[in-house]
Tab-separated table of C-alpha atoms in Angstrom:
chain	number	residue	atom	x	y	z
G	1	MET	CA	33.311	-4.097	-17.697
G	2	ASP	CA	30.086	-4.167	-15.677
G	3	THR	CA	27.389	-2.581	-17.841
G	4	ARG	CA	24.979	-2.099	-14.937
G	5	THR	CA	25.625	1.625	-14.983
G	6	LYS	CA	23.776	4.611	-13.574
G	7	SER	CA	21.751	5.112	-16.745
G	8	LEU	CA	18.634	7.228	-16.474
G	9	ARG	CA	15.813	4.701	-16.739
G	10	ARG	CA	12.421	6.091	-15.761
G	11	SER	CA	10.331	5.641	-18.906
G	12	ALA	CA	10.618	2.774	-21.402
G	13	LEU	CA	8.372	3.265	-24.440
G	14	TYR	CA	7.467	0.317	-26.666
G	15	MET	CA	7.770	1.149	-30.347
G	16	PRO	CA	6.375	-1.245	-33.006
G	17	ALA	CA	9.308	-2.052	-35.280
G	18	LEU	CA	7.061	-2.040	-38.330
G	19	ASN	CA	5.881	1.541	-37.754
G	20	GLU	CA	8.513	3.693	-39.438
G	21	ARG	CA	6.626	6.932	-38.774
G	22	ALA	CA	6.397	6.207	-35.044
G	23	MET	CA	10.074	5.272	-34.823
G	24	ASN	CA	11.061	8.520	-36.510
G	25	LYS	CA	8.815	10.482	-34.157
G	26	ALA	CA	10.444	8.778	-31.168
G	27	ARG	CA	13.513	10.941	-31.697
G	28	SER	CA	11.545	13.866	-30.272
G	29	ILE	CA	9.801	12.015	-27.412
G	30	ASN	CA	11.322	12.602	-23.983
G	31	THR	CA	11.479	8.936	-23.048
G	32	ASP	CA	14.614	7.514	-21.430
G	33	VAL	CA	14.360	4.182	-23.237
G	34	ILE	CA	12.901	3.126	-26.588
G	35	ILE	CA	12.037	-0.554	-26.961
G	36	PHE	CA	11.922	-1.476	-30.658
G	37	ASP	CA	9.506	-4.393	-30.672
G	38	LEU	CA	9.905	-7.308	-33.077
G	39	GLU	CA	7.688	-9.569	-30.987
G	40	ASP	CA	4.049	-8.982	-30.040
G	41	SER	CA	3.388	-5.942	-32.229
G	42	VAL	CA	4.592	-7.567	-35.464
G	43	ALA	CA	2.611	-10.241	-37.308
G	44	PRO	CA	4.537	-13.326	-38.499
G	45	GLU	CA	4.346	-12.343	-42.171
G	46	ALA	CA	5.809	-8.901	-41.382
G	47	LYS	CA	8.798	-9.978	-39.273
G	48	LYS	CA	11.311	-9.688	-42.129
G	49	GLU	CA	10.197	-6.169	-43.050
G	50	ALA	CA	10.288	-5.137	-39.395
G	51	ARG	CA	13.871	-6.358	-39.025
G	52	GLU	CA	14.943	-4.338	-42.036
G	53	LYS	CA	13.311	-1.207	-40.641
G	54	VAL	CA	14.938	-1.689	-37.241
G	55	ILE	CA	18.362	-2.071	-38.808
G	56	TYR	CA	17.822	1.201	-40.664
G	57	GLN	CA	16.627	3.029	-37.550
G	58	LEU	CA	19.426	1.802	-35.310
G	59	ASN	CA	22.019	2.914	-37.832
G	60	GLN	CA	20.652	6.467	-37.937
G	61	ASN	CA	21.596	9.293	-35.608
G	62	GLY	CA	19.214	11.519	-33.718
G	63	TYR	CA	18.074	9.467	-30.721
G	64	GLY	CA	20.236	11.482	-28.349
G	65	HIS	CA	20.404	10.293	-24.756
G	66	ARG	CA	17.742	7.651	-25.276
G	67	GLU	CA	18.718	4.063	-24.586
G	68	LEU	CA	17.793	1.848	-27.555
G	69	VAL	CA	16.593	-1.655	-26.746
G	70	LEU	CA	15.607	-4.392	-29.192
G	71	ARG	CA	12.859	-6.798	-28.099
G	72	VAL	CA	13.289	-10.005	-30.050
G	73	ASN	CA	11.109	-13.082	-30.346
G	74	GLY	CA	11.783	-15.946	-27.949
G	75	TYR	CA	14.380	-18.615	-28.677
G	76	ILE	CA	11.702	-21.306	-28.936
G	77	THR	CA	10.093	-19.459	-31.858
G	78	PRO	CA	11.108	-19.802	-35.529
G	79	TYR	CA	12.076	-16.108	-35.536
G	80	TRP	CA	14.835	-16.179	-32.914
G	81	GLU	CA	17.839	-16.819	-35.133
G	82	GLU	CA	16.877	-14.206	-37.727
G	83	ASP	CA	16.091	-11.655	-35.021
G	84	MET	CA	19.452	-12.162	-33.330
G	85	ALA	CA	21.273	-12.184	-36.677
G	86	ILE	CA	20.476	-8.495	-37.234
G	87	LEU	CA	23.036	-7.736	-34.522
G	88	LYS	CA	25.606	-8.217	-37.296
G	89	ASP	CA	24.186	-5.113	-38.990
G	90	CYS	CA	23.248	-2.832	-36.090
G	91	GLN	CA	24.009	-2.306	-32.431
G	92	PRO	CA	21.222	-1.622	-29.943
G	93	ASP	CA	22.217	-0.748	-26.404
G	94	ALA	CA	20.486	-3.889	-25.186
G	95	VAL	CA	18.432	-6.901	-26.251
G	96	LEU	CA	15.170	-7.592	-24.410
G	97	VAL	CA	14.535	-11.328	-24.181
G	98	PRO	CA	10.860	-12.399	-23.807
G	99	LYS	CA	9.312	-15.293	-21.913
G	100	VAL	CA	12.283	-15.904	-19.630
G	101	ASN	CA	11.636	-18.946	-17.440
G	102	SER	CA	15.044	-19.918	-16.081
G	103	ALA	CA	18.691	-18.971	-15.773
G	104	GLU	CA	19.438	-21.211	-18.750
G	105	ASP	CA	17.382	-18.892	-20.976
G	106	ILE	CA	19.765	-16.040	-20.185
G	107	LEU	CA	22.800	-18.116	-21.084
G	108	ILE	CA	21.205	-18.919	-24.442
G	109	ALA	CA	20.664	-15.210	-25.093
G	110	TYR	CA	24.194	-14.356	-23.974
G	111	GLU	CA	25.707	-16.918	-26.336
G	112	ALA	CA	23.540	-15.710	-29.234
G	113	ILE	CA	24.606	-12.097	-28.708
G	114	ASN	CA	28.256	-13.135	-28.661
G	115	THR	CA	27.720	-15.204	-31.812
G	116	TYR	CA	26.086	-12.508	-33.892
G	117	SER	CA	27.541	-9.270	-32.556
G	118	ASN	CA	31.131	-8.085	-32.494
G	119	GLN	CA	30.240	-5.676	-29.675
G	120	SER	CA	30.823	-6.950	-26.141
G	121	ASN	CA	28.828	-4.266	-24.359
G	122	ILE	CA	25.293	-5.040	-25.569
G	123	GLY	CA	23.107	-5.348	-22.490
G	124	ILE	CA	20.611	-8.097	-21.723
G	125	TRP	CA	17.152	-7.235	-20.429
G	126	LEU	CA	14.593	-9.845	-19.425
G	127	MET	CA	10.821	-9.954	-19.852
G	128	MET	CA	9.579	-11.398	-16.563
G	129	GLU	CA	6.097	-12.438	-17.628
G	130	THR	CA	5.529	-16.108	-16.815
G	131	PRO	CA	4.697	-18.037	-13.623
G	132	LEU	CA	8.073	-19.788	-13.896
G	133	ALA	CA	9.818	-16.414	-14.012
G	134	ILE	CA	8.288	-15.612	-10.625
G	135	LEU	CA	9.176	-19.000	-9.148
G	136	ASN	CA	12.759	-18.843	-10.492
G	137	ALA	CA	13.376	-15.123	-9.937
G	138	ARG	CA	16.278	-15.642	-7.542
G	139	GLN	CA	18.143	-18.057	-9.810
G	140	ILE	CA	17.509	-15.809	-12.817
G	141	ALA	CA	18.864	-12.733	-11.035
G	142	GLN	CA	21.891	-14.650	-9.750
G	143	THR	CA	23.203	-14.994	-13.294
G	144	ALA	CA	24.224	-11.345	-12.974
G	145	LYS	CA	27.211	-12.616	-10.986
G	146	GLU	CA	28.574	-14.290	-14.130
G	147	ILE	CA	27.083	-12.113	-16.883
G	148	ALA	CA	27.968	-8.461	-16.429
G	149	ASN	CA	25.767	-7.571	-19.425
G	150	LEU	CA	22.612	-8.501	-17.511
G	151	GLN	CA	20.988	-5.168	-16.692
G	152	GLY	CA	17.412	-5.639	-15.586
G	153	TYR	CA	13.810	-6.777	-15.881
G	154	VAL	CA	10.745	-5.556	-17.694
G	155	ILE	CA	7.685	-7.003	-15.985
G	156	GLY	CA	4.998	-8.320	-18.308
G	157	THR	CA	1.915	-7.974	-16.139
G	158	ASN	CA	-0.517	-8.625	-19.005
G	159	ASP	CA	1.052	-12.008	-19.733
G	160	LEU	CA	1.206	-12.901	-16.040
G	161	VAL	CA	-2.508	-12.240	-15.737
G	162	LYS	CA	-3.220	-14.221	-18.914
G	163	ASP	CA	-1.135	-17.231	-17.910
G	164	THR	CA	-2.424	-17.453	-14.338
G	165	GLY	CA	-6.038	-16.365	-14.693
G	166	VAL	CA	-5.579	-14.008	-11.750
G	167	ASN	CA	-7.934	-11.047	-11.450
G	168	PRO	CA	-5.393	-8.401	-10.356
G	169	GLY	CA	-7.964	-6.254	-8.544
G	170	THR	CA	-8.587	-2.529	-8.774
G	171	LYS	CA	-5.167	-1.677	-7.324
G	172	ARG	CA	-3.323	-4.786	-8.556
G	173	GLU	CA	-3.457	-6.070	-4.988
G	174	LEU	CA	-3.433	-9.712	-6.082
G	175	LEU	CA	-0.189	-9.082	-7.984
G	176	TRP	CA	1.667	-7.324	-5.174
G	177	SER	CA	3.484	-10.396	-3.848
G	178	TRP	CA	4.725	-11.299	-7.340
G	179	LEU	CA	5.799	-7.740	-8.129
G	180	MET	CA	7.712	-7.436	-4.856
G	181	THR	CA	9.364	-10.811	-5.440
G	182	LEU	CA	10.694	-9.485	-8.743
G	183	VAL	CA	11.831	-6.210	-7.181
G	184	ALA	CA	13.657	-8.022	-4.375
G	185	SER	CA	15.440	-10.418	-6.737
G	186	ALA	CA	16.457	-7.577	-9.053
G	187	LYS	CA	17.729	-5.270	-6.333
G	188	ALA	CA	19.652	-8.099	-4.657
G	189	TYR	CA	21.882	-8.214	-7.737
G	190	ASN	CA	21.899	-4.507	-8.661
G	191	LEU	CA	19.485	-4.909	-11.568
G	192	ASP	CA	16.955	-2.331	-12.736
G	193	VAL	CA	13.281	-3.261	-12.911
G	194	PHE	CA	10.524	-1.708	-15.027
G	195	ASP	CA	6.889	-2.007	-14.012
G	196	GLY	CA	4.368	-3.416	-16.487
G	197	VAL	CA	2.271	-1.384	-18.906
G	198	TYR	CA	-1.014	0.372	-18.145
G	199	ASN	CA	-3.620	-0.423	-20.778
G	200	HIS	CA	-6.216	2.334	-20.305
G	201	LEU	CA	-4.940	5.223	-22.407
G	202	SER	CA	-7.807	7.569	-21.496
G	203	ASP	CA	-7.290	7.193	-17.734
G	204	ASP	CA	-4.413	9.543	-16.883
G	205	GLU	CA	-5.286	9.593	-13.181
G	206	GLY	CA	-5.318	5.807	-12.924
G	207	PHE	CA	-2.063	5.616	-14.829
G	208	LYS	CA	-0.355	8.081	-12.502
G	209	LEU	CA	-1.565	6.200	-9.439
G	210	GLU	CA	-0.181	2.932	-10.820
G	211	ALA	CA	3.131	4.595	-11.688
G	212	GLN	CA	3.353	5.966	-8.140
G	213	GLN	CA	2.582	2.514	-6.804
G	214	GLY	CA	5.451	1.089	-8.860
G	215	ARG	CA	7.833	3.727	-7.553
G	216	ASP	CA	6.746	3.036	-3.971
G	217	MET	CA	7.464	-0.649	-4.586
G	218	GLY	CA	11.024	0.192	-5.571
G	219	MET	CA	10.696	-0.050	-9.352
G	220	THR	CA	13.291	1.830	-11.397
G	221	GLY	CA	10.737	2.976	-13.965
G	222	LYS	CA	7.710	1.920	-15.996
G	223	SER	CA	7.194	0.394	-19.433
G	224	LEU	CA	4.785	2.346	-21.639
G	225	ILE	CA	2.571	1.785	-24.670
G	226	HIS	CA	1.894	5.397	-25.687
G	227	PRO	CA	3.929	8.637	-25.833
G	228	LYS	CA	1.284	10.472	-23.757
G	229	GLN	CA	2.382	8.379	-20.761
G	230	VAL	CA	6.012	9.503	-20.893
G	231	ASP	CA	5.866	12.867	-19.123
G	232	ILE	CA	3.781	11.526	-16.237
G	233	THR	CA	6.222	8.645	-15.790
G	234	ASN	CA	9.287	10.875	-15.862
G	235	GLU	CA	7.720	13.105	-13.222
G	236	VAL	CA	6.702	10.237	-10.941
G	237	PHE	CA	10.099	8.517	-11.079
G	238	ALA	CA	12.093	11.719	-10.572
G	239	PRO	CA	13.090	13.015	-7.127
G	240	THR	CA	10.725	15.694	-5.864
G	241	ASP	CA	11.954	19.147	-4.831
G	242	ALA	CA	11.388	18.179	-1.205
G	243	GLU	CA	13.439	14.974	-1.617
G	244	ILE	CA	16.277	16.899	-3.252
G	245	GLU	CA	16.290	19.526	-0.498
G	246	LYS	CA	16.326	16.841	2.192
G	247	ALA	CA	19.161	15.012	0.428
G	248	LYS	CA	21.223	18.204	0.236
G	249	LYS	CA	20.802	18.770	3.966
G	250	ILE	CA	21.964	15.246	4.779
G	251	VAL	CA	25.018	15.457	2.520
G	252	THR	CA	25.918	18.894	3.868
G	253	ALA	CA	25.544	17.730	7.466
G	254	PHE	CA	27.836	14.727	6.968
G	255	ASN	CA	30.430	16.969	5.329
G	256	GLN	CA	30.701	19.124	8.443
G	257	GLU	CA	33.858	18.822	10.499
G	258	SER	CA	31.744	17.873	13.516
G	259	ALA	CA	30.380	14.790	11.671
G	260	LYS	CA	33.758	13.262	10.844
G	261	GLY	CA	34.066	9.736	12.181
G	262	LYS	CA	30.416	9.570	13.207
G	263	GLY	CA	28.022	6.945	11.975
G	264	VAL	CA	24.923	8.725	13.201
G	265	ILE	CA	24.137	12.447	13.320
G	266	SER	CA	21.069	14.642	13.797
G	267	VAL	CA	19.501	16.482	10.854
G	268	ASP	CA	16.430	18.628	11.504
G	269	GLY	CA	15.899	16.822	14.789
G	270	LYS	CA	16.009	13.328	13.266
G	271	MET	CA	18.708	10.698	13.662
G	272	VAL	CA	20.408	10.013	10.316
G	273	GLU	CA	22.839	7.168	9.600
G	274	ARG	CA	25.483	6.653	6.925
G	275	LEU	CA	23.029	4.550	4.944
G	276	HIS	CA	20.837	7.653	4.673
G	277	LEU	CA	23.859	9.527	3.337
G	278	LYS	CA	24.210	6.954	0.552
G	279	MET	CA	20.500	7.274	-0.233
G	280	ALA	CA	20.812	11.068	-0.309
G	281	GLU	CA	23.802	10.891	-2.658
G	282	ASP	CA	21.811	8.613	-4.979
G	283	VAL	CA	18.916	11.100	-5.032
G	284	LEU	CA	21.217	13.971	-5.956
G	285	ALA	CA	23.008	11.902	-8.604
G	286	LYS	CA	19.675	11.022	-10.218
G	287	ALA	CA	18.588	14.650	-10.141
G	288	ARG	CA	21.819	15.612	-11.906
G	289	ARG	CA	21.318	12.978	-14.603
G	290	ILE	CA	17.782	14.231	-15.229
G	291	LYS	CA	19.021	17.801	-15.553
G	292	GLU	CA	21.782	16.755	-17.944
G	293	SER	CA	19.321	14.870	-20.178
G	294	SER	CA	16.821	17.713	-20.491
């Protein structure tokens, strides 16, 4: 079965796997996705303890509608096998694979999941955070044709900046071409894509502007480093009242007897095609999912 479903994926909050208090608190945070992080936020000497805590958390109830994703260490690290082995003892909704450079990396992750887990529906998410990930984005996304479990990207803008030495600019303008390359490759194969994190926790206005930029670029949602960023993200990546009202008008108009068999009709004095009907239906479906999750 294709696991690229219509899940509600606006906000994806990173949660350090070593921080038991924070993971418990996450049950009451209105994020759509929780990313339990075994990688960057956990020191080498604490990896074992973090795995044990993640197993405990993933086997508890109380996370509700939230999608639970496990970010592991890369397969070239000494922690890969032990990270993947915990799939024998717990079942996240997806595994987030870091430092993806090529399509071969996804096949390695797919085989590891099948080796260690008896569940066939664990999704695969990819950290797109290296120059090679940008250059190979098309080939990476194309693996979705063979691996139904491949669900989407999380963009690692901090690592991209580090590895390239690029100064992103005040509005990330020097990253735009890379971000749009990732969006295009993801959307070509029906994959979701999360924008990178915003580092300045005291700058709510700047954060909201960057989230809006990501939405305008076609991102599905945004990855987050603090719970205070969740509500802003959910608002930005939700349809507005005006968008919902417009969508209702388009759907209603195409359902009229007079519109049967027509590819183009007029709504509020504007020409509207069947492709706009599909877009309107998607807006209303997302609005329904948001209402159901609240």
